[in-house]
Structure formats: structure tokens, C-alpha cells
């Protein structure tokens, strides 16, 4: 985008925002008191000037933000007010971006009804709603019945998120889980569909739950005082006492509950990023004890699906880095009985599987994109290919005895469509696709996959989205995002905010750095523990490759990272502050050395296998200390930085971005360093509109920073 176009987007020659810019320039950044805290590990002394921003009762604050120390609350309010004052000139930009996003919002594709026995279940958004309605009607057609209106239930709450809406197998109950604080501690509610009575279910739930085969029992996961899902209970679905099914004593493991597609078995999984074990619950005998399949062994990950008269086991046993499939009998599913079925294919990581009466489906991720492979009853494999350069695919609820699998398919330029894929032929039928105005058509955008050559020769994939016809001459501003942690691949799905930004002449790109699993599980292992810096140098290599290809220019690249992606951009900022025009850390994980040394944090023991344990290994301590963004802020000129957070965030505590911004402001020169802090909410969520408003604010900051507004308001 040419500079005059950027300024035009800000407002004609900046005139409409001149007064606001003057007010921003007059805003004074909060002065963060230094209260040095001394910590010694392995004879290494570190002094944390801003440790006081982490409240002593932080776990209580996660559950109830009214418990926050008034001095810290006041400080956060002043930071947020300063960010609002400095960003006041972006109000017109935010309004225009938000209007563009709302114009794209339009009607969603009507979610296809899930036909299950005598009923068809569906959901939809009422006009203007940010939460859906769930309904059902007779399978043969007829009048719809409202099961729950989540928009109505969200009324009066500053934050609201619902998960897991599902009906019981006997069709007598409908259940969902609600979080009204952002702390991701849910309460489960059940509606008796015969009487209309809403039953208050368990509190402090993780959000996942499953029914027994007859619908009489509800199995649910409890989050303890440390927010760790550590116990599974069952209770009578219509109310009654809880019975403990399993308690996980090791703080390095989480519990989750799922059901086989056949509904014959429930799977109780204890896992972290490198190790797992599974217990079986007979859905037809829900009061029987859970049965351990195979005891955990460090480094061994496995999961199960039920298919016909046996289990299919997804496992990395015997060095199968990208996983293989084995079979096991229902009666004796232990590892001694596992038989080879589908061998590992390096670079094709198996990430999901689903059993059906007439076939078996697996999902493989290759170069960041998921592909489907259908195995017939005869044993033949049939791949189902998709042709976008980057896309995302998700399996949806589909009856076990059905002849097709329902999936959703989307790409950075194509909104989510619902497809039915025939299990016998692989033929695809579009069930639902949202209507788009011609000006919003996917063919108005270019979507590409290019590669950057890392310093060690690795080819790092980059997804690039821009307006069709954009000349790669280095004039367009570029927003580069990434994640690169926990083996999670960056999902290149449809994003209304990203398209709104691209419509302003920007290039949006994803650096699929090592630390994710885009190119197989080995892609994750290549940036784990004592190799983590590979993620950061990959990110820089991607920025430089995009610049060389004409998709940006040095100093006109905005780096964005969410959660562990904040670690990525925070480290890249310290390594190359000259490369970036601005940096956005969204709930950024940036105080890594202190956090990973805190055994009371619920995620720390869980993630030691990923990052290493700085309390037990001096090499790990020294390595993390050498890249943790907070500790490695360098004196010099840094670009403008915006960090966002919420007091209720129990994954990345608000004090991490607060301390980071304080350190940046104290040690560096250059554009403003801003902290936007919400008192309500948590790590994410809050409804579609809240997410759009946050995106509009972040992207307006990016536009303003590159257009020179940051220098005016610094």
C-alpha cells in the first residue's frame, strides 16, 4: 500500500485525528515502581524489578478479580488508560475496520442438521447475536423446538463462553457448559427435554463431558484450585451425588474425556505434550471401573478409536515419530495385543481418526494442510484431496452407521463450508456455504504457500494472503504471525479480521516455524527444549524471505503472536528490533524463566517436557535465561509494542505482559510501549463481537504505527 493510501485510511491527510494525536502526545506513560526481588538458582542470581506485579493471591484473583490487590488494580487501570489515550487517534481506524468486519460477518452458513435417530439437531445465530441457538426437529421434518438460546443466557454477563453443547443418547436431555468469568472454569447445565426444567449441573468443570449409552449418567472433568483438570466424576444425569471415577495425582498431566464415534466406549485420557495413557469406560456399564489400556511411558503417546469389533490405536511406539495405526481386541486392548495395521509415513503426521460401520477415516497433516484418507472394509485406502494452497479441515459429528462423514472446510480466503464426503466413493457434496457478495469473493484474493530457507537449510513454509493483483514491490505493509509451540500447527482458516486488514492493502502471512507440527512431529522436536531458539530464527528467516520476495520491507513488518506465539515475537523482537515496524503480543507468554520456575503454576509441570525444567537442570536454566523475552530486553531503539491481557487469564498471567511492557519502557527508546488490560475475561473467547473488537484495535494499532502515528503519539 502506498503511504498516501495509508494516510487516507487514517483520515484525510490526518486532519480528522489531529486533535486526538495531540492529546495522545500529551499522555504520560505510567511510571512502574521498581521493587527488586532476588532469586537464586544454581548459583545464578536474577533480580526482578517488577515481580510485585504478580499478586501473592494470583490463583484467587483468577477465580474472582475483586480479590486483586488495589495497588496492582490501580496500576493496571492506569496502563489501560494510557494505552487508550495513545491509541485515541486510531478510533476512526478501529471504527472502519470493525465496520468492514461486520459487513463480512453476514449470515453464517446454516449448520447442517445432525440426524440422530428420531431427531435432527441444529444450531444457528439469530440476527445480531454473538451466541447461537440450539434447536431440534423431527428427523422426518416438522416444527423446530428451541433447546437453549445462549444469547439469552449471556445477557448481563461481562464475559460469556459456552462449550460442548450435546444431547444425551436417549434424546431426553440437552447439556452445555458455561464460563461467565473467563477463567475457563465451567458450570454444566442440563435441560430435561420432556419438562423443560434446567438442571444445575457440576461446577468447576473443565467443560468436557460425556453421557453413558442410556443417558442416565453424566461423566465430567473437574478443575482443581490450580485450574488443572485432575479428576473425573460421574453423577446421575438428572441430579445426584458425584462418584469419583479417576484422580490424576501427577501435576504434569491433564485429564480429558471423549467418546468413540460408535458411542460404545468412553476414553479417559491422561496426557501432556509428549506422554499419554488411556482408560476405558464401558458406556453400557457406566458404573464399572475404568480400565487402563497401557501404562504411561515417558515419550509414548497413544489414543484409541473403536471400529466394528476392535480398537484402532494411534501411537508413536517404536520410534514412529509421525505415528502409526495398530489394532487391539476389545477384550484385551493392552500393548501386548497390538498388531500393526498402517505404518508410519514420515512427514505425514496422523492427527485424528474416526470409525464408521462401513469404513475408517484418518486425518494426516502434510506441509501444514490436513488430508483425509478413507479405509474401506476391504482394506483399501482412498485419499481425499483439497486444492487450496493453505486450508483447514475439521471432522464434525457424523453417525457411526451413516454412509458419509461431515467435515468443515475453509481457507484464509474461503469461509467455512460444510461438506459431506461419501465413505465409499470419496465424492463430496456441499451441504452449506455462506452467501458472499461479489466484492468479498475468494477469487479477489491471492493465497500462496512459499518457503524460507533457515540458517541450517530447512525449508520453512509461509502462508501468504493478499489482494489479487498486489504487486510484490515491497511497498505493501506486512503483518507476520506465528505460533511454533507444543507441536500445534497454525490453523490457516478463514478470518474476517485478516481479510479486513488485507482489504486495506496489507499482506497477511503465517510463518510455520519449527515447534509446530506442520511438517510432521519432527518439526516440533526440532525446536523443543534446548533447541527452542530454532523457532525464533525461523521466524526471522520468514520475515526476511517475505521482504526479499517483495511482500514487505524492513521496518514495515508488524509481528503478531498469541499466547506462546507471544514468546516467538518477543524473542524475535530482542534479536532483531530493527526488522519490525511494530509488535503485537496478544496474551503473550514472555516472562518465561520466572513462570517455568514456579512449581505452583498449573501449566508448569505439565509443560516441562516441552520447555525443559529450569529447576532441575542448569543447562535448561541457562538456555531459557538466554532467550526469555522479559529478561533479554536490550538497551536501544525498539519499535512500538502493544500487549493485550485480561486479569482472569489463567494460562498466561496478566503480570507477564505487564512486566514486559514495563521493562521495554524502562530499557528501550522508540515508539510507545502499551498494555491494554481487561478486568473481565480470560485467555480468549467472550463471543464473536468481543473478538472482532479486539482484532480491530490490534490491527488499527498496526496501521497507525506504520503510518507514523506512533511517532506522533510517543
XYZ file of C-alpha atoms in Angstrom, residues 14-656:
643
model
C -4.666 13.095 9.211
C -6.897 16.165 9.678
C -9.804 14.388 11.460
C -7.468 12.958 14.105
C -5.032 15.826 14.614
C -6.568 16.884 17.918
C -6.595 13.305 19.155
C -2.967 12.887 18.165
C -2.068 15.984 20.158
C -3.884 14.592 23.184
C -2.056 11.280 22.777
C 1.288 13.057 22.614
C 0.452 14.730 25.925
C -0.365 11.415 27.621
C 2.190 10.386 30.186
C 3.194 6.757 30.456
C 2.707 5.255 33.900
C 5.872 5.066 35.969
C 6.293 1.483 37.122
C 7.850 1.325 40.597
C 10.858 -0.970 40.888
C 10.840 -3.317 43.854
C 13.771 -5.659 43.229
C 13.129 -9.305 44.069
C 16.184 -11.549 44.292
C 16.060 -15.175 43.176
C 18.977 -17.599 43.118
C 19.005 -20.843 41.136
C 22.109 -22.948 40.506
C 24.182 -20.101 41.898
C 22.732 -17.733 39.297
C 21.251 -14.576 40.772
C 18.498 -12.772 38.932
C 16.849 -9.566 40.061
C 13.263 -8.944 39.023
C 12.359 -5.272 39.383
C 8.689 -5.811 38.605
C 7.946 -9.080 40.401
C 5.449 -7.202 42.592
C 3.004 -7.082 39.673
C 2.291 -10.764 40.275
C -0.147 -10.795 43.214
C 0.553 -13.186 46.059
C -3.020 -14.500 45.775
C -2.986 -14.834 41.985
C -4.973 -18.079 41.976
C -7.759 -16.405 43.941
C -7.677 -13.488 41.511
C -8.190 -15.868 38.588
C -11.441 -17.015 40.167
C -12.548 -13.601 41.457
C -10.866 -10.442 40.193
C -12.286 -8.439 43.084
C -9.559 -10.087 45.183
C -6.832 -8.270 43.235
C -4.521 -6.057 45.302
C -5.876 -2.485 44.922
C -2.386 -1.159 44.169
C -1.997 -3.585 41.259
C -5.540 -2.920 40.093
C -4.837 0.811 40.085
C -1.614 0.299 38.171
C -3.320 -1.844 35.514
C -6.091 0.733 35.177
C -3.517 3.457 34.599
C -1.748 1.336 31.992
C -5.021 0.670 30.201
C -5.957 4.351 30.326
C -2.563 5.310 28.904
C -2.963 2.789 26.082
C -6.421 4.205 25.357
C -5.077 7.765 25.279
C -2.159 6.933 22.996
C -4.435 4.932 20.714
C -7.130 7.607 20.646
C -6.060 8.623 17.097
C -6.895 5.117 15.967
C -10.573 5.437 16.907
C -11.574 6.201 13.278
C -9.407 3.327 12.061
C -10.919 0.918 14.573
C -14.424 2.024 13.592
C -13.721 1.498 9.887
C -12.094 -1.882 10.440
C -14.924 -3.018 12.683
C -17.498 -1.864 10.125
C -15.644 -3.811 7.437
C -15.594 -6.887 9.668
C -19.306 -6.621 10.422
C -20.030 -6.290 6.716
C -18.231 -9.571 6.182
C -19.916 -11.188 9.154
C -23.218 -11.559 7.317
C -25.213 -14.751 7.763
C -23.228 -17.858 8.617
C -23.617 -20.982 6.581
C -26.584 -22.732 8.151
C -25.113 -25.567 10.151
C -26.439 -28.794 8.617
C -28.708 -30.685 10.927
C -27.253 -33.740 12.646
C -29.783 -36.512 12.199
C -29.642 -38.917 15.129
C -32.465 -41.443 15.261
C -35.837 -39.712 15.510
C -34.475 -36.163 15.703
C -32.381 -33.697 13.758
C -30.266 -31.306 15.864
C -29.069 -27.928 14.589
C -27.841 -24.518 15.695
C -27.957 -21.015 14.262
C -27.277 -17.394 15.144
C -30.220 -15.031 15.386
C -29.682 -11.699 13.584
C -27.160 -9.626 15.548
C -26.465 -12.403 18.043
C -22.979 -13.356 19.161
C -24.076 -16.653 20.748
C -26.023 -19.407 18.976
C -29.388 -21.002 19.497
C -29.589 -24.787 19.659
C -32.704 -26.434 18.255
C -34.123 -29.757 17.162
C -36.925 -31.028 14.964
C -38.261 -34.447 13.972
C -35.884 -36.160 11.545
C -38.678 -36.546 9.013
C -39.394 -32.817 9.157
C -41.643 -30.663 11.260
C -41.634 -27.903 13.813
C -38.365 -26.822 15.395
C -38.073 -26.748 19.179
C -35.665 -24.349 20.897
C -33.367 -26.272 23.237
C -31.332 -23.332 24.541
C -30.718 -19.747 23.495
C -27.176 -18.994 24.587
C -27.529 -15.329 23.623
C -30.246 -15.005 26.242
C -28.146 -16.814 28.820
C -25.223 -14.480 28.106
C -27.317 -11.424 28.936
C -25.990 -9.477 31.906
C -22.550 -11.101 31.872
C -19.433 -9.095 31.040
C -17.944 -12.341 29.745
C -19.690 -15.453 28.441
C -18.492 -18.564 26.671
C -20.283 -21.865 26.145
C -18.779 -25.210 25.168
C -19.750 -28.793 24.431
C -23.465 -28.463 23.658
C -24.757 -32.014 23.153
C -27.838 -34.177 23.549
C -27.992 -37.408 25.511
C -28.153 -40.663 23.529
C -31.738 -41.247 24.690
C -32.723 -37.736 23.487
C -34.103 -36.882 26.900
C -31.526 -34.251 27.881
C -29.573 -31.419 26.322
C -26.398 -30.217 28.063
C -23.861 -27.424 27.720
C -21.095 -25.808 29.797
C -20.883 -22.093 30.637
C -17.951 -19.891 31.683
C -19.019 -16.426 32.857
C -15.670 -15.157 34.167
C -13.086 -16.024 31.503
C -11.190 -18.233 33.957
C -12.263 -21.328 31.967
C -13.978 -22.900 34.954
C -17.325 -24.013 33.636
C -20.644 -24.990 35.102
C -22.543 -27.687 33.245
C -26.276 -27.243 32.747
C -28.758 -29.854 31.560
C -32.253 -29.345 30.230
C -34.896 -32.025 30.663
C -36.484 -32.012 27.214
C -39.709 -33.555 28.486
C -40.390 -30.999 31.221
C -38.277 -28.024 30.131
C -36.585 -27.931 33.539
C -32.988 -26.677 33.544
C -30.869 -28.683 35.951
C -27.873 -27.023 37.588
C -25.014 -29.415 36.942
C -21.486 -29.617 38.324
C -19.379 -26.516 38.898
C -15.633 -26.028 38.441
C -15.789 -28.230 35.365
C -13.227 -28.273 32.583
C -16.014 -28.069 30.031
C -15.840 -31.546 28.529
C -18.478 -34.125 29.453
C -19.976 -37.308 28.020
C -23.120 -39.338 28.640
C -23.429 -43.042 29.258
C -25.070 -45.025 26.452
C -28.501 -44.827 28.088
C -28.152 -41.143 29.021
C -28.642 -41.925 32.714
C -25.111 -40.899 33.758
C -23.015 -37.814 33.113
C -19.218 -38.091 33.200
C -17.356 -34.806 33.693
C -13.875 -33.427 34.400
C -13.174 -31.289 37.471
C -10.654 -28.417 37.553
C -8.881 -28.134 40.882
C -7.816 -24.982 42.746
C -4.797 -24.768 40.417
C -7.142 -24.856 37.385
C -5.823 -28.291 36.378
C -8.360 -30.835 35.103
C -7.337 -33.519 37.583
C -10.391 -35.654 38.416
C -13.205 -37.341 36.530
C -16.569 -37.881 38.216
C -19.868 -39.408 37.220
C -23.280 -38.430 38.516
C -26.904 -39.251 37.680
C -27.742 -37.016 34.738
C -30.876 -35.626 36.349
C -29.145 -34.816 39.605
C -27.486 -36.717 42.395
C -24.163 -37.217 44.152
C -20.860 -37.403 42.297
C -18.775 -40.567 42.301
C -15.034 -40.324 41.695
C -14.005 -42.295 38.618
C -10.311 -41.367 38.482
C -7.935 -38.847 40.071
C -4.646 -37.862 38.429
C -2.000 -37.270 41.083
C 0.827 -36.211 38.773
C 0.682 -32.420 38.231
C 2.417 -32.962 34.897
C -0.713 -34.500 33.346
C -4.177 -33.278 32.344
C -7.370 -35.298 32.006
C -9.835 -35.212 29.129
C -12.976 -37.197 28.303
C -14.122 -38.259 24.847
C -16.461 -40.881 23.395
C -15.945 -43.256 20.499
C -17.965 -42.450 17.401
C -19.812 -45.725 17.974
C -20.789 -44.486 21.479
C -19.771 -47.904 22.721
C -16.766 -46.683 24.732
C -15.677 -43.622 26.660
C -11.997 -42.670 26.715
C -10.463 -41.101 29.814
C -7.065 -39.753 28.769
C -4.208 -38.521 30.970
C -1.693 -36.643 28.851
C 0.857 -33.953 28.284
C 2.597 -32.933 25.075
C 4.899 -35.951 24.944
C 3.242 -38.726 27.000
C -0.252 -40.151 27.416
C -2.284 -43.051 28.716
C -5.912 -44.080 28.248
C -8.534 -45.707 30.445
C -11.668 -47.284 29.013
C -15.161 -46.815 30.389
C -17.841 -49.132 29.060
C -20.653 -46.780 28.038
C -23.144 -49.617 28.541
C -21.829 -50.410 32.014
C -21.073 -46.920 33.334
C -20.718 -47.948 36.960
C -17.918 -50.420 36.185
C -14.338 -49.301 36.964
C -12.303 -47.565 34.270
C -9.789 -49.989 32.732
C -6.220 -48.917 31.953
C -5.185 -49.802 28.402
C -1.412 -49.308 28.608
C 0.540 -47.680 31.462
C 2.261 -44.399 30.634
C 5.838 -44.461 29.486
C 7.725 -41.203 29.069
C 7.686 -40.210 25.401
C 4.931 -42.642 24.388
C 1.736 -41.011 23.096
C -1.279 -43.052 22.108
C -5.055 -42.774 21.717
C -7.868 -45.119 20.723
C -10.919 -45.242 18.493
C -13.487 -48.030 18.361
C -14.167 -49.633 14.994
C -16.508 -52.558 14.464
C -15.313 -55.272 16.904
C -11.888 -53.864 17.860
C -9.920 -50.735 18.684
C -7.629 -48.774 16.387
C -4.625 -47.405 18.265
C -2.848 -44.230 17.141
C 0.669 -44.479 18.581
C 4.240 -43.269 18.248
C 5.583 -46.521 19.687
C 8.816 -47.994 18.328
C 10.095 -44.662 17.045
C 7.073 -43.830 14.874
C 7.635 -40.073 15.155
C 4.714 -39.251 12.858
C 2.542 -42.006 14.357
C 1.202 -45.255 13.038
C -2.050 -47.182 13.406
C -2.348 -50.530 15.142
C -5.300 -52.680 16.156
C -6.246 -54.187 19.504
C -9.066 -56.520 20.581
C -11.863 -55.074 22.699
C -11.473 -57.645 25.455
C -7.684 -57.325 25.861
C -6.542 -53.973 24.453
C -3.132 -53.817 26.175
C 0.026 -53.188 24.174
C 0.993 -56.849 24.113
C -2.011 -57.415 21.856
C -1.404 -54.530 19.457
C -0.991 -55.557 15.834
C 0.431 -53.445 13.014
C -2.126 -52.011 10.590
C -0.898 -48.787 8.953
C 2.827 -47.958 9.256
C 4.273 -44.533 9.897
C 4.821 -42.296 6.874
C 7.446 -39.682 7.785
C 6.210 -36.152 7.162
C 2.560 -37.255 7.219
C 1.509 -36.916 10.851
C -1.747 -38.662 11.709
C -3.712 -36.144 13.783
C -7.236 -37.584 14.008
C -9.293 -40.681 13.264
C -12.916 -41.724 13.205
C -14.573 -45.131 12.952
C -17.764 -45.886 10.990
C -19.703 -49.053 10.362
C -18.693 -49.013 6.678
C -15.183 -47.560 6.833
C -12.440 -45.876 8.796
C -11.231 -42.297 8.369
C -7.893 -40.811 9.327
C -6.597 -37.255 9.023
C -2.957 -36.657 8.096
C -1.209 -33.294 8.187
C 1.245 -32.624 5.361
C 3.070 -29.291 4.928
C 0.595 -27.751 7.339
C -2.515 -28.931 5.480
C -4.806 -31.763 6.632
C -5.692 -34.534 4.189
C -8.267 -37.303 4.539
C -7.722 -40.998 3.925
C -10.712 -43.363 3.893
C -10.094 -47.064 4.511
C -12.816 -49.360 3.178
C -13.883 -52.634 4.747
C -11.741 -54.366 2.124
C -8.669 -52.558 3.462
C -8.104 -50.224 0.514
C -7.031 -46.634 1.260
C -8.550 -43.758 -0.729
C -7.165 -40.233 -0.196
C -9.444 -37.196 -0.422
C -7.500 -34.168 -1.656
C -8.205 -30.432 -1.493
C -6.701 -27.855 -3.794
C -6.121 -24.636 -1.823
C -2.518 -23.677 -1.033
C -3.475 -23.483 2.656
C -6.677 -24.550 4.375
C -8.172 -26.078 7.489
C -10.369 -29.143 7.784
C -12.344 -30.354 10.815
C -14.319 -33.546 11.358
C -17.878 -32.918 12.537
C -20.350 -35.149 14.329
C -21.431 -37.898 11.953
C -23.477 -41.020 12.763
C -21.478 -44.221 13.120
C -23.841 -46.124 10.846
C -24.053 -43.350 8.265
C -22.673 -43.573 4.746
C -20.848 -40.238 4.820
C -18.649 -38.082 7.046
C -19.457 -34.415 7.548
C -16.484 -32.031 7.573
C -15.967 -28.293 7.561
C -13.530 -26.850 5.051
C -12.165 -23.305 4.995
C -9.132 -21.358 3.904
C -7.808 -17.856 4.583
C -9.919 -16.628 1.649
C -12.839 -19.083 1.715
C -15.401 -19.037 4.541
C -16.300 -22.235 6.287
C -18.326 -24.629 4.166
C -19.950 -27.856 5.308
C -19.187 -30.856 3.121
C -20.469 -34.411 3.087
C -17.889 -36.959 1.927
C -19.148 -40.352 0.840
C -17.248 -43.100 2.633
C -17.463 -45.456 -0.347
C -16.570 -43.161 -3.234
C -14.980 -40.093 -1.593
C -17.419 -37.907 -3.539
C -18.056 -34.505 -1.975
C -21.372 -32.723 -1.629
C -21.655 -29.158 -0.367
C -24.211 -29.131 2.434
C -23.946 -25.460 3.309
C -21.895 -22.476 2.241
C -22.419 -18.874 3.369
C -23.517 -16.392 0.706
C -20.886 -13.832 -0.258
C -21.253 -10.531 -2.052
C -19.159 -10.343 -5.257
C -16.816 -7.837 -3.605
C -15.985 -10.453 -0.979
C -15.495 -13.383 -3.350
C -12.476 -15.648 -2.653
C -11.104 -15.110 -6.169
C -10.435 -11.456 -5.297
C -7.529 -12.660 -3.142
C -4.273 -14.452 -3.806
C -3.375 -17.289 -1.447
C 0.108 -18.739 -1.744
C 2.487 -21.044 0.028
C 6.147 -20.053 -0.247
C 9.185 -21.142 1.758
C 12.036 -19.527 3.626
C 15.419 -21.201 3.880
C 16.510 -21.271 7.514
C 20.155 -20.959 8.530
C 20.502 -24.746 8.767
C 18.926 -25.269 5.341
C 15.427 -26.240 6.491
C 12.590 -25.062 4.243
C 10.082 -23.222 6.446
C 6.569 -22.912 4.982
C 4.918 -19.481 4.824
C 1.246 -18.891 4.051
C 0.661 -15.586 2.227
C -2.677 -13.828 1.712
C -3.086 -10.567 -0.234
C -5.425 -8.842 -2.641
C -5.305 -10.217 -6.162
C -3.084 -8.085 -8.329
C -0.979 -6.724 -5.496
C 2.496 -6.054 -6.856
C 5.237 -7.593 -4.723
C 7.363 -4.449 -4.855
C 7.974 -4.052 -1.125
C 5.509 -1.181 -0.727
C 2.709 -3.094 0.974
C 2.753 -3.275 4.778
C 3.044 -6.810 6.115
C 1.612 -8.480 9.207
C 3.500 -11.664 10.048
C 2.143 -14.034 12.667
C 3.177 -17.422 14.009
C 2.991 -19.823 16.936
C 5.518 -22.654 16.875
C 4.918 -24.416 20.191
C 3.567 -27.624 21.749
C 3.513 -29.339 18.370
C 0.421 -27.327 17.408
C 0.173 -26.425 13.750
C -1.051 -22.917 12.922
C -4.582 -23.331 11.603
C -4.919 -21.413 8.331
C -8.674 -20.986 8.457
C -10.995 -18.169 7.473
C -10.587 -14.941 9.424
C -12.787 -11.897 8.959
C -10.262 -9.590 10.713
C -7.420 -10.768 8.485
C -9.422 -10.110 5.333
C -10.449 -6.697 6.609
C -6.761 -5.886 7.028
C -5.844 -7.299 3.609
C -8.586 -5.167 2.052
C -6.599 -2.125 3.193
C -3.665 -3.199 1.020
C -1.826 -5.239 3.640
C -0.196 -8.624 3.218
C -1.034 -11.159 5.921
C 1.328 -14.090 6.392
C 1.941 -17.032 8.717
C 5.435 -18.303 9.482
C 5.006 -22.035 10.083
C 8.118 -22.218 12.219
C 9.560 -25.262 13.877
C 7.956 -26.000 17.206
C 4.655 -26.731 15.485
C 3.966 -29.942 13.563
C 3.271 -28.560 10.107
C 5.904 -30.803 8.522
C 5.494 -33.718 10.891
C 6.172 -34.391 14.532
C 9.882 -33.987 13.852
C 9.131 -30.316 13.087
C 8.101 -29.998 16.733
C 11.049 -31.959 18.087
C 13.457 -29.740 16.129
C 12.523 -26.757 18.342
C 11.808 -28.395 21.690
C 13.663 -27.779 24.971
C 17.331 -26.991 24.262
C 16.562 -26.316 20.592
C 13.818 -23.735 21.129
C 15.769 -20.837 19.592
C 15.210 -22.520 16.222
C 11.636 -21.175 16.316
C 12.866 -17.601 16.694
C 15.471 -17.763 13.939
C 12.894 -19.446 11.665
C 10.532 -16.525 12.256
C 13.218 -14.002 11.352
C 14.135 -16.050 8.272
C 10.474 -15.965 7.191
C 10.326 -12.181 7.597
C 13.482 -11.778 5.537
C 12.210 -14.172 2.855
C 8.964 -12.233 2.559
C 10.902 -8.980 2.270
C 13.151 -10.492 -0.397
C 10.052 -11.657 -2.300
C 8.620 -8.127 -2.239
C 5.862 -8.775 0.282
C 7.224 -6.249 2.777
C 10.167 -4.085 3.718
C 12.392 -3.798 6.753
C 10.719 -1.615 9.358
C 7.318 -2.148 7.728
C 6.669 -5.623 9.094
C 4.338 -5.950 12.083
C 4.955 -9.106 14.118
C 1.971 -10.645 15.900
C 1.890 -13.564 18.306
C -0.819 -15.007 20.549
C -0.008 -16.832 23.797
C 3.106 -18.923 23.080
C 3.244 -17.004 19.818
C 3.984 -14.018 22.064
C 7.152 -15.787 23.159
C 8.018 -16.171 19.478
C 7.642 -12.494 18.600
C 9.050 -11.288 21.927
C 12.259 -13.236 21.355
C 12.417 -12.171 17.696
C 11.991 -8.555 18.813
C 15.034 -8.791 21.083
C 17.087 -10.498 18.377
C 16.189 -8.065 15.568
C 14.475 -4.888 16.817
C 15.422 -3.181 13.549
C 13.360 -5.575 11.453
C 9.934 -4.733 12.811
C 7.710 -1.690 12.372
C 5.621 -2.737 15.382
C 4.993 -5.799 17.548
C 1.693 -7.088 18.943
C 1.725 -9.577 21.813
C -1.766 -10.955 22.395
C -1.841 -12.568 25.865
C 1.913 -13.102 25.338
C 3.969 -15.707 27.190
C 7.020 -13.516 27.788
C 8.095 -13.941 31.436
C 9.243 -17.449 30.730
C 12.119 -18.004 33.142
C 10.123 -16.910 36.170
C 6.993 -18.784 35.141
C 8.779 -22.052 34.329
C 10.485 -21.848 37.726
C 7.139 -21.642 39.560
C 6.003 -25.135 40.517
C 2.664 -23.825 41.784
C 1.562 -22.691 38.323
C -0.749 -25.406 36.962
C 0.763 -25.396 33.475
C 4.411 -25.512 34.537
C 4.895 -29.206 35.466
C 2.673 -30.038 32.509
C 4.918 -28.224 30.030
C 8.371 -29.049 31.412
C 8.643 -31.814 28.781
C 8.282 -29.097 26.120
C 10.467 -26.309 27.507
C 12.682 -28.154 29.973
C 12.822 -27.772 33.746
C 14.978 -24.819 34.888
C 14.696 -26.003 38.491
C 16.258 -29.389 37.808
C 18.775 -28.764 35.020
C 21.291 -25.926 34.971
C 21.656 -26.225 31.190
C 17.922 -25.645 30.810
C 18.075 -22.697 33.209
C 20.886 -21.056 31.275
C 19.219 -21.718 27.935
C 15.834 -20.269 28.903
C 17.597 -17.332 30.589
C 19.312 -16.605 27.275
C 16.067 -16.124 25.317
C 13.183 -15.359 27.716
C 11.822 -12.077 26.288
C 11.406 -10.264 29.613
C 14.968 -10.883 30.788
C 16.556 -10.130 27.420
C 15.218 -6.691 26.555
C 18.219 -4.764 25.218
C 19.014 -1.083 25.538
C 18.410 0.672 22.231
C 15.675 1.637 19.802
C 12.664 -0.690 19.708
C 9.516 -0.285 17.603
C 6.074 0.394 19.108
C 4.726 -2.566 21.086
C 1.141 -3.370 22.095
C 0.426 -6.134 24.600
C -3.093 -7.276 25.464
C -4.176 -9.227 28.526
C -7.026 -9.903 30.959
C -6.963 -10.271 34.729
C -8.757 -13.623 34.570
C -6.263 -15.228 32.177
C -5.214 -18.441 33.939
C -2.899 -19.617 31.164
C -0.669 -16.583 30.774
C -0.945 -14.426 33.879
C -1.590 -10.725 33.271
C 1.643 -9.894 35.097
C 3.716 -11.374 32.249
